[in-house]
Short mmCIF file of C-alpha atoms in Angstrom, two decimals:
data_model
loop_
_atom_site.label_atom_id
_atom_site.label_comp_id
_atom_site.label_asym_id
_atom_site.label_seq_id
_atom_site.Cartn_x
_atom_site.Cartn_y
_atom_site.Cartn_z
CA MET Q 87 120.89 92.12 65.03
CA THR Q 88 118.11 94.98 66.74
CA PHE Q 89 116.87 95.66 70.25
CA ASP Q 90 113.22 97.31 71.21
CA PHE Q 91 114.21 98.84 74.10
CA ASP Q 92 110.71 100.69 73.65
CA GLN Q 93 109.23 97.02 74.55
CA PRO Q 94 107.08 97.79 77.09
CA ILE Q 95 107.00 94.26 79.50
CA ASP Q 96 104.65 93.46 82.67
CA ARG Q 97 106.50 92.96 85.59
CA ARG Q 98 103.24 93.12 87.96
CA GLY Q 99 103.50 89.68 89.75
CA SER Q 100 106.71 88.49 89.40
CA HIS Q 101 107.89 89.51 93.01
CA ALA Q 102 109.89 92.39 91.24
CA LEU Q 103 110.54 94.75 94.39
CA LYS Q 104 110.01 97.56 91.63
CA PHE Q 105 106.81 96.97 91.47
CA ASP Q 106 105.28 94.62 93.50
CA GLY Q 107 106.63 96.60 96.58
CA ARG Q 108 104.89 99.84 95.83
CA ARG Q 109 102.56 99.36 97.83
CA GLN Q 110 105.04 99.14 101.28
CA LYS Q 111 107.52 101.79 99.41
CA PHE Q 112 104.82 104.47 98.42
CA GLY Q 113 101.52 103.54 99.51
CA SER Q 114 99.87 102.79 96.59
CA ASP Q 115 99.93 100.31 94.09
CA GLU Q 116 99.39 103.29 91.16
CA ILE Q 117 102.29 104.58 91.39
CA SER Q 118 104.87 105.11 88.62
CA PRO Q 119 107.45 103.22 89.82
CA LEU Q 120 110.74 104.56 88.43
CA TRP Q 121 112.59 104.28 91.70
CA VAL Q 122 114.80 101.14 92.72
CA ALA Q 123 117.76 100.78 90.01
CA ASP Q 124 117.09 97.69 88.01
CA MET Q 125 115.87 98.49 84.47
CA ASP Q 126 112.55 97.39 83.06
CA PHE Q 127 114.45 96.56 79.13
CA ALA Q 128 114.75 92.43 78.83
CA ALA Q 129 118.22 90.79 79.19
CA PRO Q 130 120.12 90.27 76.42
CA PRO Q 131 119.24 87.52 74.05
CA CYS Q 132 122.93 85.61 74.68
CA VAL Q 133 121.56 85.61 78.58
CA VAL Q 134 117.98 84.50 78.12
CA GLU Q 135 119.20 81.59 75.72
CA ALA Q 136 122.52 80.40 78.56
CA LEU Q 137 119.58 80.24 81.38
CA GLN Q 138 117.28 78.21 79.44
CA GLU Q 139 120.21 75.89 78.14
CA ARG Q 140 121.02 75.75 81.68
CA ALA Q 141 117.12 75.09 83.18
CA ARG Q 142 117.05 72.32 80.61
CA HIS Q 143 119.80 70.34 82.38
CA PRO Q 144 117.37 69.24 85.53
CA ILE Q 145 120.23 69.33 88.25
CA TYR Q 146 120.65 72.72 90.31
CA GLY Q 147 122.82 71.90 93.04
CA TYR Q 148 126.03 72.90 94.88
CA THR Q 149 128.64 74.86 91.89
CA GLN Q 150 132.03 76.01 91.05
CA TYR Q 151 132.91 79.04 89.60
CA PRO Q 152 134.48 77.80 86.35
CA GLU Q 153 137.79 79.10 84.80
CA SER Q 154 135.39 80.41 81.76
CA LEU Q 155 133.87 82.80 83.89
CA GLN Q 156 136.14 84.02 85.06
CA GLN Q 157 138.31 84.34 81.40
CA ALA Q 158 134.95 85.60 80.36
CA LEU Q 159 135.46 88.96 82.55
CA VAL Q 160 139.31 88.74 81.80
CA GLY Q 161 138.10 89.70 78.30
CA TRP Q 162 135.37 92.34 78.72
CA CYS Q 163 137.72 94.22 81.01
CA MET Q 164 140.72 94.51 78.07
CA ARG Q 165 138.27 94.57 75.02
CA ARG Q 166 136.16 97.21 76.80
CA HIS Q 167 138.08 99.03 79.23
CA ARG Q 168 141.51 98.62 78.43
CA TRP Q 169 142.23 97.14 81.67
CA HIS Q 170 144.34 94.43 81.70
CA VAL Q 171 143.07 92.43 84.50
CA GLU Q 172 145.02 89.15 85.54
CA ARG Q 173 142.43 85.84 86.27
CA ASP Q 174 144.54 85.38 90.08
CA TRP Q 175 143.34 88.92 90.68
CA LEU Q 176 139.74 88.01 90.84
CA VAL Q 177 137.79 87.17 94.09
CA PRO Q 178 134.40 86.26 93.02
CA ALA Q 179 131.21 86.36 95.72
CA SER Q 180 127.18 86.49 95.24
CA GLY Q 181 125.83 89.69 96.01
CA VAL Q 182 127.26 92.92 95.24
CA LEU Q 183 126.72 95.08 98.72
CA ALA Q 184 127.74 91.87 100.55
CA ALA Q 185 130.44 91.72 98.67
CA LEU Q 186 131.37 95.76 99.19
CA SER Q 187 131.19 94.77 102.91
CA ALA Q 188 133.37 91.49 102.56
CA ALA Q 189 136.71 93.99 101.12
CA MET Q 190 135.94 96.82 103.72
CA GLN Q 191 135.66 94.39 106.72
CA ALA Q 192 138.90 92.08 104.86
CA CYS Q 193 140.89 95.40 105.04
CA THR Q 194 139.84 97.39 108.46
CA ASP Q 195 139.51 96.41 111.92
CA ALA Q 196 136.16 97.16 113.88
CA GLY Q 197 136.40 100.99 115.02
CA ASP Q 198 138.75 101.94 112.24
CA ALA Q 199 137.29 105.12 110.48
CA VAL Q 200 136.25 104.66 106.68
CA ILE Q 201 135.10 107.67 104.61
CA VAL Q 202 132.56 107.51 102.19
CA GLN Q 203 131.07 109.86 99.72
CA PRO Q 204 127.81 111.72 100.24
CA PRO Q 205 125.24 111.98 98.76
CA VAL Q 206 126.16 108.59 97.85
CA TYR Q 207 124.14 104.96 97.28
CA PRO Q 208 122.58 104.91 101.03
CA GLY Q 209 123.69 101.29 101.20
CA LEU Q 210 127.54 102.18 102.03
CA PHE Q 211 126.35 104.07 104.90
CA ARG Q 212 124.54 100.57 106.09
CA ALA Q 213 127.47 98.60 105.35
CA VAL Q 214 130.20 100.47 107.48
CA GLU Q 215 128.47 101.09 110.44
CA ASN Q 216 126.73 97.73 110.38
CA ALA Q 217 130.45 96.23 110.84
CA GLY Q 218 131.33 98.44 113.38
CA ARG Q 219 133.27 100.49 111.41
CA ARG Q 220 132.89 104.34 111.92
CA LEU Q 221 131.72 106.62 109.33
CA LEU Q 222 133.29 109.88 108.21
CA HIS Q 223 131.88 111.72 105.67
CA ASN Q 224 133.78 113.16 102.92
CA PRO Q 225 130.44 115.24 101.14
CA LEU Q 226 131.08 116.31 97.19
CA ARG Q 227 131.19 119.73 96.87
CA GLU Q 228 128.63 121.07 94.02
CA THR Q 229 129.62 123.48 91.19
CA GLY Q 230 127.13 124.29 88.45
CA GLY Q 231 125.16 121.50 88.74
CA ARG Q 232 128.01 119.27 88.79
CA TYR Q 233 129.82 117.42 91.81
CA ALA Q 234 133.65 117.83 92.77
CA MET Q 235 136.15 115.86 95.10
CA ASP Q 236 136.94 117.85 98.30
CA PHE Q 237 140.39 116.57 98.24
CA ALA Q 238 141.84 118.63 101.01
CA GLN Q 239 138.79 117.03 103.50
CA LEU Q 240 139.80 113.49 102.00
CA GLU Q 241 143.34 114.12 102.72
CA GLN Q 242 142.81 115.42 106.38
CA GLN Q 243 140.62 112.42 107.03
CA ALA Q 244 143.36 110.12 105.50
CA ARG Q 245 146.28 111.91 107.55
CA ASP Q 246 144.09 111.71 110.84
CA GLY Q 247 144.09 108.04 110.95
CA ALA Q 248 141.52 106.86 108.32
CA ARG Q 249 141.84 103.14 106.86
CA ALA Q 250 139.39 102.75 103.69
CA LEU Q 251 137.61 105.04 101.13
CA LEU Q 252 134.46 103.36 99.89
CA LEU Q 253 134.46 105.55 96.25
CA CYS Q 254 131.36 104.85 94.15
CA ASN Q 255 133.06 105.05 90.32
CA PRO Q 256 130.58 106.30 88.75
CA HIS Q 257 129.20 108.12 91.20
CA ASN Q 258 125.51 107.02 92.10
CA PRO Q 259 123.11 109.51 92.13
CA GLY Q 260 125.20 112.06 91.17
CA GLY Q 261 126.13 110.21 87.96
CA ARG Q 262 129.94 111.81 87.56
CA ALA Q 263 131.82 109.24 85.96
CA TRP Q 264 135.63 110.47 87.57
CA SER Q 265 138.69 110.69 85.33
CA PRO Q 266 141.77 109.75 85.22
CA ASP Q 267 143.14 113.06 87.00
CA GLU Q 268 140.41 113.26 89.43
CA LEU Q 269 141.33 109.40 90.56
CA GLY Q 270 145.10 109.89 90.17
CA GLU Q 271 144.32 112.10 92.82
CA VAL Q 272 142.78 109.81 95.11
CA LEU Q 273 145.47 107.42 94.62
CA ARG Q 274 148.13 109.53 95.26
CA ILE Q 275 146.58 110.62 98.97
CA ALA Q 276 145.88 106.99 99.39
CA ARG Q 277 149.52 105.67 98.19
CA ARG Q 278 150.81 108.38 100.61
CA HIS Q 279 148.73 107.46 103.68
CA GLY Q 280 148.28 103.69 103.16
CA ILE Q 281 144.57 103.86 103.09
CA THR Q 282 142.90 101.08 101.17
CA VAL Q 283 140.27 102.24 98.29
CA ILE Q 284 137.55 100.67 97.41
CA ALA Q 285 135.62 100.60 94.45
CA ASP Q 286 132.15 100.26 93.77
CA GLU Q 287 132.38 100.25 89.81
CA VAL Q 288 129.11 98.49 89.16
CA HIS Q 289 127.98 101.30 86.46
CA GLY Q 290 131.25 101.36 84.92
CA ASP Q 291 129.60 100.07 81.69
CA LEU Q 292 127.51 102.00 81.45
CA ALA Q 293 129.21 105.40 80.80
CA LEU Q 294 126.88 107.62 78.13
CA PRO Q 295 127.74 109.04 74.73
CA GLY Q 296 129.78 112.29 75.35
CA ALA Q 297 131.66 110.58 78.44
CA GLY Q 298 134.19 107.84 78.89
CA TYR Q 299 134.71 105.66 82.11
CA CYS Q 300 138.08 104.92 83.23
CA PRO Q 301 138.18 101.66 86.00
CA LEU Q 302 140.56 102.96 89.23
CA GLY Q 303 142.43 99.95 89.21
CA SER Q 304 143.95 100.73 85.39
CA LEU Q 305 145.09 103.57 86.95
CA ALA Q 306 147.21 101.72 89.91
CA GLN Q 307 150.52 100.90 90.55
CA VAL Q 308 151.50 97.00 91.47
CA ASP Q 309 151.88 98.06 95.64
CA ASP Q 310 147.99 100.55 95.74
CA ARG Q 311 146.12 99.08 98.08
CA VAL Q 312 142.78 98.92 95.81
CA ILE Q 313 140.28 96.67 95.51
CA ALA Q 314 137.42 96.74 92.60
CA LEU Q 315 134.31 95.39 92.71
CA LEU Q 316 132.59 94.64 89.45
CA SER Q 317 129.28 93.09 88.46
CA PRO Q 318 126.94 92.00 85.61
CA GLY Q 319 123.86 93.20 87.39
CA LYS Q 320 123.61 96.75 86.31
CA THR Q 321 125.14 96.58 82.88
CA PHE Q 322 122.45 93.29 81.55
CA ASN Q 323 119.94 94.12 83.97
CA LEU Q 324 120.93 91.08 86.27
CA SER Q 325 120.43 91.96 89.68
CA GLY Q 326 118.56 89.27 91.02
CA LEU Q 327 121.05 86.99 90.19
CA ALA Q 328 123.61 88.49 92.72
CA LEU Q 329 126.62 87.78 91.62
CA SER Q 330 130.32 89.86 91.94
CA MET Q 331 133.82 89.89 91.10
CA LEU Q 332 136.12 91.51 93.74
CA VAL Q 333 139.68 92.56 91.74
CA ALA Q 334 142.54 92.99 93.91
CA ARG Q 335 146.33 93.10 92.63
CA ARG Q 336 147.97 92.68 95.42
CA ASP Q 337 148.45 89.16 97.29
CA ASP Q 338 147.56 90.73 100.39
CA LEU Q 339 144.01 91.94 99.72
CA ARG Q 340 143.17 88.66 97.80
CA THR Q 341 144.33 86.69 100.69
CA ALA Q 342 142.32 88.54 103.15
CA LEU Q 343 138.98 89.20 100.95
CA ARG Q 344 139.06 85.24 100.54
CA LYS Q 345 139.09 84.26 104.06
CA THR Q 346 136.37 87.11 104.60
CA VAL Q 347 134.12 85.80 102.02
CA ALA Q 348 134.76 82.59 102.71
CA ALA Q 349 133.53 83.52 106.59
CA MET Q 350 130.51 85.54 105.45
CA HIS Q 351 129.53 82.50 103.47
CA LEU Q 352 129.33 84.68 100.66
CA GLY Q 353 131.35 82.22 97.94
CA ASP Q 354 128.63 80.01 97.17
CA ALA Q 355 127.74 79.92 93.01
CA SER Q 356 124.48 79.80 91.36
CA PRO Q 357 124.63 78.26 88.56
CA PHE Q 358 122.40 80.54 86.70
CA ALA Q 359 124.11 83.52 87.50
CA ILE Q 360 126.98 81.89 86.17
CA ALA Q 361 126.14 81.05 83.07
CA ALA Q 362 124.30 84.83 82.76
CA ALA Q 363 127.00 86.27 83.78
CA GLU Q 364 129.62 84.20 81.57
CA ALA Q 365 126.94 84.71 78.78
CA ALA Q 366 126.75 88.02 78.93
CA TRP Q 367 130.58 89.61 79.52
CA ARG Q 368 131.52 86.93 76.44
CA GLU Q 369 128.16 88.08 73.87
CA GLY Q 370 126.56 91.24 75.02
CA ASP Q 371 128.40 93.75 73.34
CA ALA Q 372 126.22 94.48 70.88
CA TRP Q 373 123.30 94.72 73.20
CA LEU Q 374 124.77 97.22 75.12
CA ASP Q 375 126.11 99.15 72.34
CA ALA Q 376 122.57 99.22 71.52
CA LEU Q 377 121.15 100.01 75.54
CA LYS Q 378 124.20 103.11 75.63
CA PRO Q 379 122.86 105.03 73.20
CA TYR Q 380 118.77 104.66 74.01
CA LEU Q 381 119.66 105.85 77.56
CA GLY Q 382 121.89 109.01 76.31
CA ASP Q 383 118.74 110.27 74.17
CA THR Q 384 116.35 109.61 77.01
CA ARG Q 385 118.64 111.76 79.70
CA ASP Q 386 119.10 114.12 76.47
CA LEU Q 387 115.15 114.29 76.73
CA VAL Q 388 114.85 115.00 80.58
CA ALA Q 389 117.56 117.52 79.83
CA ASP Q 390 115.34 119.41 77.11
CA ARG Q 391 112.23 119.34 79.12
CA LEU Q 392 113.18 120.45 82.72
CA ARG Q 393 115.47 123.21 80.79
CA THR Q 394 112.41 124.47 78.68
CA ARG Q 395 109.52 123.72 80.61
CA ILE Q 396 110.01 122.87 84.15
CA PRO Q 397 112.75 125.20 84.94
CA SER Q 398 112.37 125.04 89.30
CA ILE Q 399 113.86 121.57 88.94
CA ARG Q 400 117.47 121.28 87.44
CA LEU Q 401 119.36 118.30 85.94
CA HIS Q 402 122.63 116.92 87.35
CA SER Q 403 122.89 115.40 83.78
CA PRO Q 404 124.49 111.85 84.40
CA GLU Q 405 127.63 110.42 82.75
CA ALA Q 406 127.43 107.05 83.29
CA GLY Q 407 123.92 105.32 83.86
CA TYR Q 408 120.66 105.26 83.92
CA LEU Q 409 119.75 107.20 87.37
CA LEU Q 410 119.29 110.92 87.12
CA TRP Q 411 119.26 113.10 90.43
CA LEU Q 412 116.27 116.18 89.98
CA ASP Q 413 117.73 119.15 92.26
CA CYS Q 414 114.48 120.12 93.10
CA ARG Q 415 114.82 122.88 95.70
CA GLY Q 416 113.82 125.48 92.75
CA LEU Q 417 109.91 124.47 94.02
CA GLY Q 418 110.55 125.19 97.24
CA MET Q 419 109.44 123.06 99.25
CA ASP Q 420 110.73 121.17 102.30
CA ASP Q 421 111.84 116.95 102.20
CA ASP Q 422 108.41 115.54 103.91
CA VAL Q 423 106.22 118.28 101.41
CA LEU Q 424 108.80 117.32 98.14
CA ARG Q 425 107.71 113.28 98.92
CA ASP Q 426 103.92 114.13 98.81
CA PHE Q 427 104.04 115.87 95.69
CA PHE Q 428 105.55 112.90 93.78
CA ILE Q 429 104.05 110.50 95.13
CA GLN Q 430 100.28 112.32 95.53
CA ARG Q 431 100.41 114.71 92.87
CA CYS Q 432 102.68 113.31 90.44
CA LYS Q 433 101.73 109.78 90.79
CA LEU Q 434 105.38 108.59 90.52
CA GLY Q 435 107.45 106.56 92.81
CA LEU Q 436 111.37 108.45 93.08
CA ASN Q 437 114.14 107.48 95.69
CA PRO Q 438 114.17 110.77 98.02
CA GLY Q 439 117.48 112.60 98.10
CA THR Q 440 117.67 112.90 101.72
CA ASP Q 441 118.22 108.42 101.51
CA PHE Q 442 121.71 109.24 99.86
CA GLY Q 443 122.85 111.27 103.26
CA PRO Q 444 123.97 114.54 103.67
CA GLY Q 445 123.58 117.17 100.65
CA GLY Q 446 120.42 114.78 99.46
CA GLY Q 447 118.12 117.28 100.97
CA GLY Q 448 115.84 118.78 97.86
CA PHE Q 449 116.69 116.25 95.47
CA VAL Q 450 114.55 112.89 94.56
CA ARG Q 451 116.67 110.37 92.10
CA MET Q 452 115.02 109.37 88.95
CA ASN Q 453 115.60 106.27 87.24
CA ILE Q 454 114.67 106.34 83.31
CA GLY Q 455 116.44 102.35 82.27
CA THR Q 456 112.77 102.25 81.09
CA PRO Q 457 110.70 102.43 77.59
CA ARG Q 458 110.71 106.47 76.74
CA CYS Q 459 107.21 106.39 77.32
CA ASN Q 460 107.14 106.05 81.00
CA VAL Q 461 109.76 108.92 81.25
CA GLU Q 462 107.87 110.98 78.82
CA ALA Q 463 104.22 110.30 81.14
CA ALA Q 464 106.46 111.15 84.15
CA LEU Q 465 107.44 114.27 82.48
CA ASP Q 466 104.02 115.11 82.03
CA ALA Q 467 102.83 114.35 85.05
CA ILE Q 468 105.76 116.81 86.79
CA GLU Q 469 105.21 119.28 84.34
CA ALA Q 470 101.22 119.77 85.52
CA ALA Q 471 101.73 119.75 88.59
CA ALA Q 472 104.49 121.86 88.52
CA THR Q 473 102.48 124.26 87.05
#
């Protein structure tokens, strides 16, 4: 079976935030939207068929999470990542960010310090602060267009009493798929100081050609305080269906997760989310195997165009995902001017780097999960405005 990722699909009028929210976000409907983190590709045919089949049953009432869904994820983790996950380790929840917040609240108390590693997905900041926890920054270190963790500061923060680390693996927006050695050091620090690592791994299935993804849980020891957050949303473009799975090997963590998920009313199951996720995890391999090289080729196209024709903008080349972190500091603009440059002169809607916390100034995030012609048009617009 072949899949046509070059085929444009008109999303206008479908209440898609990425398109129908342009005026509110950027002040115009004439902006090419390359911002919010979903893709402009049709979901895998197996998912569409499963949703159509479920829709034919005319009752859409309260639904439970079936054993078959959880076994589908167990099989996916082993098949795709050689990660042995047991059915009993899974705690389902609706919504990725809500599930991450539940995990954090399950293993910390009000006033506890929680570490994040900026520049990073801004939902992590909100999750910590809205739950009454104390936000600690462990900024990533930038060397030669590549991010690394500051382990010395991370250990000091853990030694000083931080109770949890929110780890983005692979990292959004930097695109790093953390290596086994790096993840092993995170686990050693957490083990020494008794902190819980909550790993947001929703981009993990999207490791691009030339890179690999290592689930943190695949390296963890039995007693390590590790919670992983998985979802089919980013992988198969199903984010609007809001289904996630928390994975915890320790009994005490799972007990706390179930209690908190129930208290936050996140345990309800959508019949359509279940049908889509199970079909994706059981039958979506071929679609994903076609998508990843397409995204990799688009990434390489952007890298080449920037290097040869727009050298004032540099790419942090991603190892996973469809989000590019563009270093625009060479344009010599402050962040307000940079935002206007992309909106007013390039007619592009990108995420400003300042949204991602300390270290984000001078950067923008660009979504390439779209037909390549849209990316080429965006590069043409940037080149024309920058020269």
